[in-house]
GROMACS .gro file of N, CA and C in nm:
model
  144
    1UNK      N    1   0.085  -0.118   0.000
    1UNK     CA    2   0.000   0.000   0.000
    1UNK      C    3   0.089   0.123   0.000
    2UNK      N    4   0.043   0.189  -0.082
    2UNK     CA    5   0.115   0.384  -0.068
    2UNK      C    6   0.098   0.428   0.016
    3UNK      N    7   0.106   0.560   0.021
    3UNK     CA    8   0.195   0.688   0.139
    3UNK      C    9  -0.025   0.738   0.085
    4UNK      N   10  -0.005   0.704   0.260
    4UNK     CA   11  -0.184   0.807   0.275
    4UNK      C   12  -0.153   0.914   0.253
    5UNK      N   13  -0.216   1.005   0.204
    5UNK     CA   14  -0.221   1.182   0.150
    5UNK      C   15  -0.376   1.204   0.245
    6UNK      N   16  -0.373   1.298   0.294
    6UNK     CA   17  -0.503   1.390   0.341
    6UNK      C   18  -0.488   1.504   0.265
    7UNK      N   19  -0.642   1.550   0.219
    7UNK     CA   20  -0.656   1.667   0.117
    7UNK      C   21  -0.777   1.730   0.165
    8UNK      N   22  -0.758   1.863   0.177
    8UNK     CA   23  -0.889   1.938   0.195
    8UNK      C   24  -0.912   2.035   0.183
    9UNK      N   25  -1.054   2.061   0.076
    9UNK     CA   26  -1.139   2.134   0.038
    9UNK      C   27  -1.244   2.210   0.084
   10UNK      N   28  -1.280   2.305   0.027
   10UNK     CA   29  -1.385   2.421   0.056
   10UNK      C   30  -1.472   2.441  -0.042
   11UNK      N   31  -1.536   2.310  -0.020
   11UNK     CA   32  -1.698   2.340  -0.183
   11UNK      C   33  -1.823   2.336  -0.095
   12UNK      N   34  -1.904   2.410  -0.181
   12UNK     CA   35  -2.058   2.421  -0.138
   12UNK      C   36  -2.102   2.255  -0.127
   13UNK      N   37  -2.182   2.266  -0.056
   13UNK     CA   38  -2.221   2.143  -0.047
   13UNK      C   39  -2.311   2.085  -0.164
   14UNK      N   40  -2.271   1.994  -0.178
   14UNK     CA   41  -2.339   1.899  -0.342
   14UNK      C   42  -2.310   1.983  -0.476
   15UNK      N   43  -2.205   2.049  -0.448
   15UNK     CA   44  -2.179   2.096  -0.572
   15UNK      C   45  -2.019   2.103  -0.610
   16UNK      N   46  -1.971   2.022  -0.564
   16UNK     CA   47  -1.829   2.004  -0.588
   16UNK      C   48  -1.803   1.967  -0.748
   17UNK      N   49  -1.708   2.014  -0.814
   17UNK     CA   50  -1.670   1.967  -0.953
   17UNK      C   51  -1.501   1.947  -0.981
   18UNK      N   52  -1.478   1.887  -1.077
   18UNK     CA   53  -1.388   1.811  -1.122
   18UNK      C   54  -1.271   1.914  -1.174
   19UNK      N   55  -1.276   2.065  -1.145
   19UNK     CA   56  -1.197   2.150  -1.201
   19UNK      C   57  -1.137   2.233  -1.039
   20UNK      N   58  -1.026   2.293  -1.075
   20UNK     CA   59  -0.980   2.336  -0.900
   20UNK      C   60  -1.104   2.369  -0.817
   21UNK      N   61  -1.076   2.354  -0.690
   21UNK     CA   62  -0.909   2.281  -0.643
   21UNK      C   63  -0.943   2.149  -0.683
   22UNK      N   64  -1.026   2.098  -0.669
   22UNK     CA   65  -1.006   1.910  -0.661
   22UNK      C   66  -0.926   1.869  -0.804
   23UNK      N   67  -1.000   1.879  -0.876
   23UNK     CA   68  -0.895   1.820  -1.004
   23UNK      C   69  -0.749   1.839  -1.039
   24UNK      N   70  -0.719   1.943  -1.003
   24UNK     CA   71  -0.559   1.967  -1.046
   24UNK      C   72  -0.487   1.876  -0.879
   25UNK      N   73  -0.541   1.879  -0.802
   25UNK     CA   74  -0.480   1.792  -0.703
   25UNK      C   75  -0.472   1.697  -0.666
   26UNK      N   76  -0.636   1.565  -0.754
   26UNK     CA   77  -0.611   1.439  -0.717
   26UNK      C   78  -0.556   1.377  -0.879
   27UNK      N   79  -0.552   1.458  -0.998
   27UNK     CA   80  -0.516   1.385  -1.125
   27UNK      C   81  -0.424   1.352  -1.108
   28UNK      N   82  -0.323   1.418  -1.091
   28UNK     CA   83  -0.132   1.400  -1.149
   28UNK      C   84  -0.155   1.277  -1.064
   29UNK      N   85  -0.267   1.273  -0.943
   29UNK     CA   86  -0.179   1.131  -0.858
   29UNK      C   87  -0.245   0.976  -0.922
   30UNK      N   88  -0.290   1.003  -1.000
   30UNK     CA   89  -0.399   0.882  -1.077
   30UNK      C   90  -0.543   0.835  -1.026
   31UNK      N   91  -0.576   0.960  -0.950
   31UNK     CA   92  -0.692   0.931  -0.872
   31UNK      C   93  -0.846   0.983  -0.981
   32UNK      N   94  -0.932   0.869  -0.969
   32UNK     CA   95  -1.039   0.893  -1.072
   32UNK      C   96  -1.127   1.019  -0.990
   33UNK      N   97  -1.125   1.087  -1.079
   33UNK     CA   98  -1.150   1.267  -1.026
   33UNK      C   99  -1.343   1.275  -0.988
   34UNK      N  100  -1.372   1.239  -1.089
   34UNK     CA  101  -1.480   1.210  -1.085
   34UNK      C  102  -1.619   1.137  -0.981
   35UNK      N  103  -1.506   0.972  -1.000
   35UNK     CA  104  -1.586   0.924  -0.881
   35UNK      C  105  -1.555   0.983  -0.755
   36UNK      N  106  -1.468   1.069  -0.690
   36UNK     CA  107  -1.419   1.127  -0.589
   36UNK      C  108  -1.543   1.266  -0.580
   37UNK      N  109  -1.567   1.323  -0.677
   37UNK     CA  110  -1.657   1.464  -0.650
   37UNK      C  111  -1.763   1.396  -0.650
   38UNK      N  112  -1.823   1.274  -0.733
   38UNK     CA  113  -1.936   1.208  -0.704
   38UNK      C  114  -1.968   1.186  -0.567
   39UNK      N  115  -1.876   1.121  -0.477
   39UNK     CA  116  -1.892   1.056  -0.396
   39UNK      C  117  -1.869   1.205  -0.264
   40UNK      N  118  -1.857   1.324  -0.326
   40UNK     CA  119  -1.826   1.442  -0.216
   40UNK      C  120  -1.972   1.489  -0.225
   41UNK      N  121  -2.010   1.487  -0.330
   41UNK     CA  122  -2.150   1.573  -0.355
   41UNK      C  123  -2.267   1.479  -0.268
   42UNK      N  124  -2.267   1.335  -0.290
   42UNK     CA  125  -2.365   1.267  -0.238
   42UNK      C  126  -2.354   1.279  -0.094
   43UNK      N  127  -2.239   1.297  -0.034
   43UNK     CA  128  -2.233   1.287   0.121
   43UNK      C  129  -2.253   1.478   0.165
   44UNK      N  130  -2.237   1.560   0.106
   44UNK     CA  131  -2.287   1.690   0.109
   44UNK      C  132  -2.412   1.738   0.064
   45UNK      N  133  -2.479   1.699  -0.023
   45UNK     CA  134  -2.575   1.765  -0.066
   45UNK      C  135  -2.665   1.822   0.039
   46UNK      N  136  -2.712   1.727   0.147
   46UNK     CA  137  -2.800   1.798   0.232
   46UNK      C  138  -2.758   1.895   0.301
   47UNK      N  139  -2.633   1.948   0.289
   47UNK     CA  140  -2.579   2.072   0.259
   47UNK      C  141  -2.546   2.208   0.185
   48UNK      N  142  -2.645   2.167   0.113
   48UNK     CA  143  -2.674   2.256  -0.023
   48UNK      C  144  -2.793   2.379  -0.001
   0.00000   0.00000   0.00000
């Protein structure tokens, strides 16, 4: 297993997207960008 990274963001809730900050910080590492804001928005939205 790799070197854990902690990363953290400041998005509205359920509306996180795939362009900064998140994208330019989990791509270069091969992390699927997508399912990551998917999975930020569903656990935020009732934060919206």
């Amino acid at each position: 297993m790799g070197t854990k990274k902690t990363f953290n963001f400041l998005v509205e809730g359920g509306k996180a997207t795939g362009g900064p900050p998140i994208g330019p910080a989990l791509g270069p590492l091969g992390i699927n960008v997508m399912q990551v804001v998917n999975k930020i928005n569903e656990l935020t939205k009732e934060f919206a």
